[in-house]
Amino acid sequence: MIYIFAPILAPFLALAGTIGLTLAIEYPIIYCTGITRNGRYIVAVNALTNVVLNAGTILIYAISFFNFVRSNGPGIFMWILLMEFAAVPICEALLYMKVSEASKKKVVLVTFIANILSFLIGLVIVGLFTGKGIHGISDFFISVKGAMRWIN
Amino acid sequence: MNWLAILDVAMPGPQVTPDEKGFAGWIIGVIVAALIIVTISVVCIKKSIKKHKEAEATGNVQAETGKTEEEQIKGE
């Protein structure tokens, strides 16, 4: 039984866990700042962007796991940076603008702040799992610096 | 039968370790889970936008919450 359910349930739980963590941080910010009071919409937007980000990260990791390329650790860092600081907040802001009565400037600003906060708290949580704690944040950016050098 | 046995066909040869097969199965699971979550999210987003546009057109005050007047009263 475990052979049937583990490969199906484990990815669901992993993705649902990351969506839950993101929502725990972003939902109150988006709701309380009055960007939108449509809870279902906030959950759907966050689930969509989060799944694309995390499934993409896992797929990039898989490429190096199966030795398709020499090492794509830097690729993962670039992907996370590009998604967390550009693609995800921009997509979320555009989606919130469709239902929000707030000004565009406010929507963009609040979405960016919410995303950067959830990214930093996510790094701390990953840091706790890897025994680095809050230093997980600086470790990530040191890795990014290394990745930049690797690209050059 | 373990459904991951399908990977024996997709990834033949002795060079593929059980670890790699397990991870490949997990990746398939991630893709399936991601597709399901993305589909549900897109449907919810489209529905909410449609509801919002309708509410805006009719001047309904419930546009912000995405709920109909009936749902709003029920909630209260």
CSV table of C-alpha atoms in Angstrom, one decimal:
chain,number,residue,atom,x,y,z
A,1,MET,CA,0.0,0.0,0.0
A,2,ILE,CA,2.8,2.4,1.0
A,3,TYR,CA,4.3,1.9,-2.5
A,4,ILE,CA,1.2,3.1,-4.1
A,5,PHE,CA,0.4,6.1,-1.8
A,6,ALA,CA,3.9,7.4,-0.9
A,7,PRO,CA,4.8,8.6,-4.4
A,8,ILE,CA,1.4,10.2,-4.8
A,9,LEU,CA,0.8,11.6,-1.3
A,10,ALA,CA,4.4,12.8,-0.6
A,11,PRO,CA,4.6,15.4,-3.4
A,12,PHE,CA,1.1,16.6,-2.6
A,13,LEU,CA,2.0,17.1,1.0
A,14,ALA,CA,5.3,18.7,0.1
A,15,LEU,CA,3.6,21.2,-2.2
A,16,ALA,CA,0.7,21.8,0.2
A,17,GLY,CA,3.2,22.4,3.0
A,18,THR,CA,5.0,25.1,1.1
A,19,ILE,CA,1.7,26.7,0.0
A,20,GLY,CA,0.5,26.7,3.6
A,21,LEU,CA,3.7,28.4,4.8
A,22,THR,CA,3.5,31.1,2.1
A,23,LEU,CA,-0.2,31.7,2.9
A,24,ALA,CA,0.6,32.0,6.7
A,25,ILE,CA,2.7,35.0,5.9
A,26,GLU,CA,1.1,36.5,2.8
A,27,TYR,CA,-2.6,36.0,3.5
A,28,PRO,CA,-2.8,38.4,6.5
A,29,ILE,CA,-0.7,41.0,4.7
A,30,ILE,CA,-2.8,41.0,1.5
A,31,TYR,CA,-6.1,40.8,3.4
A,32,CYS,CA,-5.4,43.4,6.1
A,33,THR,CA,-3.9,46.0,3.7
A,34,GLY,CA,-7.2,45.7,1.8
A,35,ILE,CA,-5.7,44.6,-1.6
A,36,THR,CA,-8.6,42.1,-1.7
A,37,ARG,CA,-10.9,40.5,0.8
A,38,ASN,CA,-11.6,37.5,-1.4
A,39,GLY,CA,-9.9,34.8,0.6
A,40,ARG,CA,-10.3,32.1,-2.0
A,41,TYR,CA,-8.7,34.4,-4.6
A,42,ILE,CA,-5.6,35.0,-2.4
A,43,VAL,CA,-5.2,31.2,-1.8
A,44,ALA,CA,-5.6,30.4,-5.5
A,45,VAL,CA,-3.0,33.1,-6.6
A,46,ASN,CA,-0.5,32.0,-4.0
A,47,ALA,CA,-1.0,28.3,-4.7
A,48,LEU,CA,-0.5,28.9,-8.5
A,49,THR,CA,2.7,30.9,-8.1
A,50,ASN,CA,4.1,28.7,-5.3
A,51,VAL,CA,3.5,25.5,-7.2
A,52,VAL,CA,5.2,26.8,-10.3
A,53,LEU,CA,8.2,28.0,-8.2
A,54,ASN,CA,8.6,24.8,-6.2
A,55,ALA,CA,7.9,22.3,-9.0
A,56,GLY,CA,10.4,24.2,-11.1
A,57,THR,CA,13.0,24.1,-8.4
A,58,ILE,CA,12.5,20.3,-8.0
A,59,LEU,CA,12.7,19.8,-11.8
A,60,ILE,CA,15.9,21.8,-12.0
A,61,TYR,CA,17.3,19.7,-9.2
A,62,ALA,CA,16.2,16.6,-11.0
A,63,ILE,CA,18.3,17.6,-14.1
A,64,SER,CA,21.5,17.6,-12.0
A,65,PHE,CA,20.4,14.4,-10.1
A,66,PHE,CA,20.2,12.5,-13.3
A,67,ASN,CA,23.5,13.9,-14.5
A,68,PHE,CA,22.1,15.7,-17.6
A,69,VAL,CA,24.5,18.5,-16.9
A,70,ARG,CA,27.8,18.8,-14.9
A,71,SER,CA,26.2,20.6,-11.9
A,72,ASN,CA,23.4,23.0,-11.9
A,73,GLY,CA,23.4,24.2,-8.3
A,74,PRO,CA,23.9,27.8,-9.6
A,75,GLY,CA,20.9,27.2,-11.9
A,76,ILE,CA,18.7,26.5,-8.9
A,77,PHE,CA,19.8,29.7,-7.1
A,78,MET,CA,19.3,31.8,-10.3
A,79,TRP,CA,15.8,30.2,-10.7
A,80,ILE,CA,14.8,31.0,-7.1
A,81,LEU,CA,16.1,34.5,-7.2
A,82,LEU,CA,14.5,35.3,-10.6
A,83,MET,CA,11.1,33.8,-9.4
A,84,GLU,CA,11.1,35.2,-5.9
A,85,PHE,CA,12.2,38.7,-6.8
A,86,ALA,CA,10.7,39.2,-10.2
A,87,ALA,CA,8.3,36.6,-11.7
A,88,VAL,CA,6.2,35.7,-8.7
A,89,PRO,CA,5.6,39.2,-7.3
A,90,ILE,CA,4.9,40.6,-10.8
A,91,CYS,CA,2.4,37.8,-11.6
A,92,GLU,CA,0.7,38.1,-8.2
A,93,ALA,CA,0.5,41.9,-8.5
A,94,LEU,CA,-1.1,41.7,-12.0
A,95,LEU,CA,-3.6,39.1,-10.7
A,96,TYR,CA,-4.5,41.2,-7.6
A,97,MET,CA,-4.9,44.3,-9.8
A,98,LYS,CA,-7.7,42.4,-11.7
A,99,VAL,CA,-9.9,42.3,-8.5
A,100,SER,CA,-8.5,45.0,-6.3
A,101,GLU,CA,-10.0,48.5,-5.8
A,102,ALA,CA,-6.6,49.7,-4.3
A,103,SER,CA,-4.2,51.8,-6.4
A,104,LYS,CA,-1.7,49.9,-8.7
A,105,LYS,CA,1.2,51.4,-6.8
A,106,LYS,CA,-0.1,50.0,-3.5
A,107,VAL,CA,-0.8,46.5,-5.0
A,108,VAL,CA,2.7,46.3,-6.4
A,109,LEU,CA,4.4,47.5,-3.2
A,110,VAL,CA,2.4,45.3,-0.8
A,111,THR,CA,2.8,42.2,-3.1
A,112,PHE,CA,6.6,42.7,-3.2
A,113,ILE,CA,6.9,43.2,0.5
A,114,ALA,CA,4.7,40.1,1.2
A,115,ASN,CA,6.8,38.0,-1.2
A,116,ILE,CA,10.2,39.1,0.1
A,117,LEU,CA,9.0,38.5,3.7
A,118,SER,CA,7.8,35.0,2.9
A,119,PHE,CA,11.0,34.3,1.0
A,120,LEU,CA,13.2,35.4,4.0
A,121,ILE,CA,11.1,33.5,6.5
A,122,GLY,CA,11.2,30.5,4.1
A,123,LEU,CA,15.0,30.7,4.2
A,124,VAL,CA,15.0,30.7,8.0
A,125,ILE,CA,12.7,27.7,8.1
A,126,VAL,CA,14.9,25.8,5.6
A,127,GLY,CA,17.9,27.0,7.7
A,128,LEU,CA,16.3,25.4,10.8
A,129,PHE,CA,15.9,22.1,9.0
A,130,THR,CA,19.6,22.2,7.9
A,131,GLY,CA,20.8,23.3,11.3
A,132,LYS,CA,21.8,26.8,10.1
A,133,GLY,CA,18.9,28.7,11.5
A,134,ILE,CA,18.9,32.4,10.7
A,135,HIS,CA,22.3,32.1,9.1
A,136,GLY,CA,20.4,30.2,6.3
A,137,ILE,CA,19.6,33.7,4.8
A,138,SER,CA,23.3,34.8,4.6
A,139,ASP,CA,24.3,31.3,3.4
A,140,PHE,CA,21.8,31.5,0.5
A,141,PHE,CA,23.2,34.9,-0.7
A,142,ILE,CA,26.8,33.6,-0.3
A,143,SER,CA,25.8,30.7,-2.6
A,144,VAL,CA,24.2,33.1,-5.1
A,145,LYS,CA,27.5,35.1,-5.1
A,146,GLY,CA,29.3,31.8,-5.9
A,147,ALA,CA,26.7,31.1,-8.6
A,148,MET,CA,27.4,34.5,-10.2
A,149,ARG,CA,31.1,33.7,-10.3
A,150,TRP,CA,30.3,30.3,-11.8
A,151,ILE,CA,28.3,32.0,-14.6
A,152,ASN,CA,31.1,34.5,-15.3
B,1,MET,CA,2.2,-4.5,-8.3
B,2,ASN,CA,4.2,-1.4,-7.6
B,3,TRP,CA,3.2,1.2,-10.2
B,4,LEU,CA,6.7,2.5,-10.2
B,5,ALA,CA,7.6,-0.7,-12.1
B,6,ILE,CA,6.7,1.3,-15.2
B,7,LEU,CA,10.0,3.1,-14.7
B,8,ASP,CA,11.8,-0.2,-15.3
B,9,VAL,CA,10.6,0.2,-18.9
B,10,ALA,CA,11.1,3.9,-19.1
B,11,MET,CA,14.6,3.8,-17.5
B,12,PRO,CA,16.2,0.5,-18.6
B,13,GLY,CA,19.7,-0.7,-17.9
B,14,PRO,CA,21.8,-1.5,-14.8
B,15,GLN,CA,23.2,2.0,-14.5
B,16,VAL,CA,19.9,3.2,-13.0
B,17,THR,CA,20.0,2.7,-9.2
B,18,PRO,CA,16.9,2.1,-7.0
B,19,ASP,CA,17.4,5.5,-5.5
B,20,GLU,CA,17.2,7.1,-9.0
B,21,LYS,CA,14.0,5.1,-9.7
B,22,GLY,CA,12.5,6.2,-6.5
B,23,PHE,CA,13.3,9.9,-7.2
B,24,ALA,CA,12.0,9.6,-10.7
B,25,GLY,CA,8.7,8.3,-9.3
B,26,TRP,CA,8.6,11.2,-6.9
B,27,ILE,CA,9.2,13.6,-9.7
B,28,ILE,CA,6.3,12.1,-11.6
B,29,GLY,CA,4.2,12.6,-8.5
B,30,VAL,CA,5.3,16.2,-8.2
B,31,ILE,CA,4.4,16.9,-11.8
B,32,VAL,CA,0.9,15.3,-11.4
B,33,ALA,CA,0.3,17.1,-8.1
B,34,ALA,CA,1.5,20.4,-9.6
B,35,LEU,CA,-0.8,20.0,-12.6
B,36,ILE,CA,-3.8,19.3,-10.4
B,37,ILE,CA,-3.1,22.3,-8.0
B,38,VAL,CA,-2.5,24.6,-11.0
B,39,THR,CA,-5.7,23.6,-12.7
B,40,ILE,CA,-7.8,24.1,-9.5
B,41,SER,CA,-6.1,27.5,-8.9
B,42,VAL,CA,-6.6,28.7,-12.5
B,43,VAL,CA,-10.3,27.7,-12.3
B,44,CYS,CA,-10.7,29.6,-9.0
B,45,ILE,CA,-8.9,32.7,-10.3
B,46,LYS,CA,-11.0,32.8,-13.5
B,47,LYS,CA,-14.2,32.3,-11.5
B,48,SER,CA,-13.3,35.1,-9.1
B,49,ILE,CA,-12.3,37.5,-11.8
B,50,LYS,CA,-15.6,36.8,-13.7
B,51,LYS,CA,-17.6,37.3,-10.5
B,52,HIS,CA,-15.7,40.5,-9.8
B,53,LYS,CA,-16.4,41.9,-13.3
B,54,GLU,CA,-20.1,41.0,-13.0
B,55,ALA,CA,-20.3,42.6,-9.5
B,56,GLU,CA,-18.6,45.7,-10.8
B,57,ALA,CA,-20.9,46.0,-13.7
B,58,THR,CA,-24.0,45.7,-11.5
B,59,GLY,CA,-22.5,47.9,-8.8
B,60,ASN,CA,-22.7,45.1,-6.3
B,61,VAL,CA,-21.0,46.0,-3.0
B,62,GLN,CA,-19.8,42.4,-2.6
B,63,ALA,CA,-17.3,42.8,-5.4
B,64,GLU,CA,-14.4,43.1,-2.9
B,65,THR,CA,-15.1,39.8,-1.1
B,66,GLY,CA,-16.0,37.8,-4.3
B,67,LYS,CA,-19.2,36.6,-2.6
B,68,THR,CA,-22.7,36.9,-3.9
B,69,GLU,CA,-25.2,38.8,-1.9
B,70,GLU,CA,-26.8,35.6,-0.8
B,71,GLU,CA,-23.4,34.1,0.4
B,72,GLN,CA,-22.6,37.3,2.2
B,73,ILE,CA,-25.9,37.3,4.1
B,74,LYS,CA,-25.5,33.6,4.9
B,75,GLY,CA,-22.0,34.3,6.3
B,76,GLU,CA,-23.2,37.1,8.5
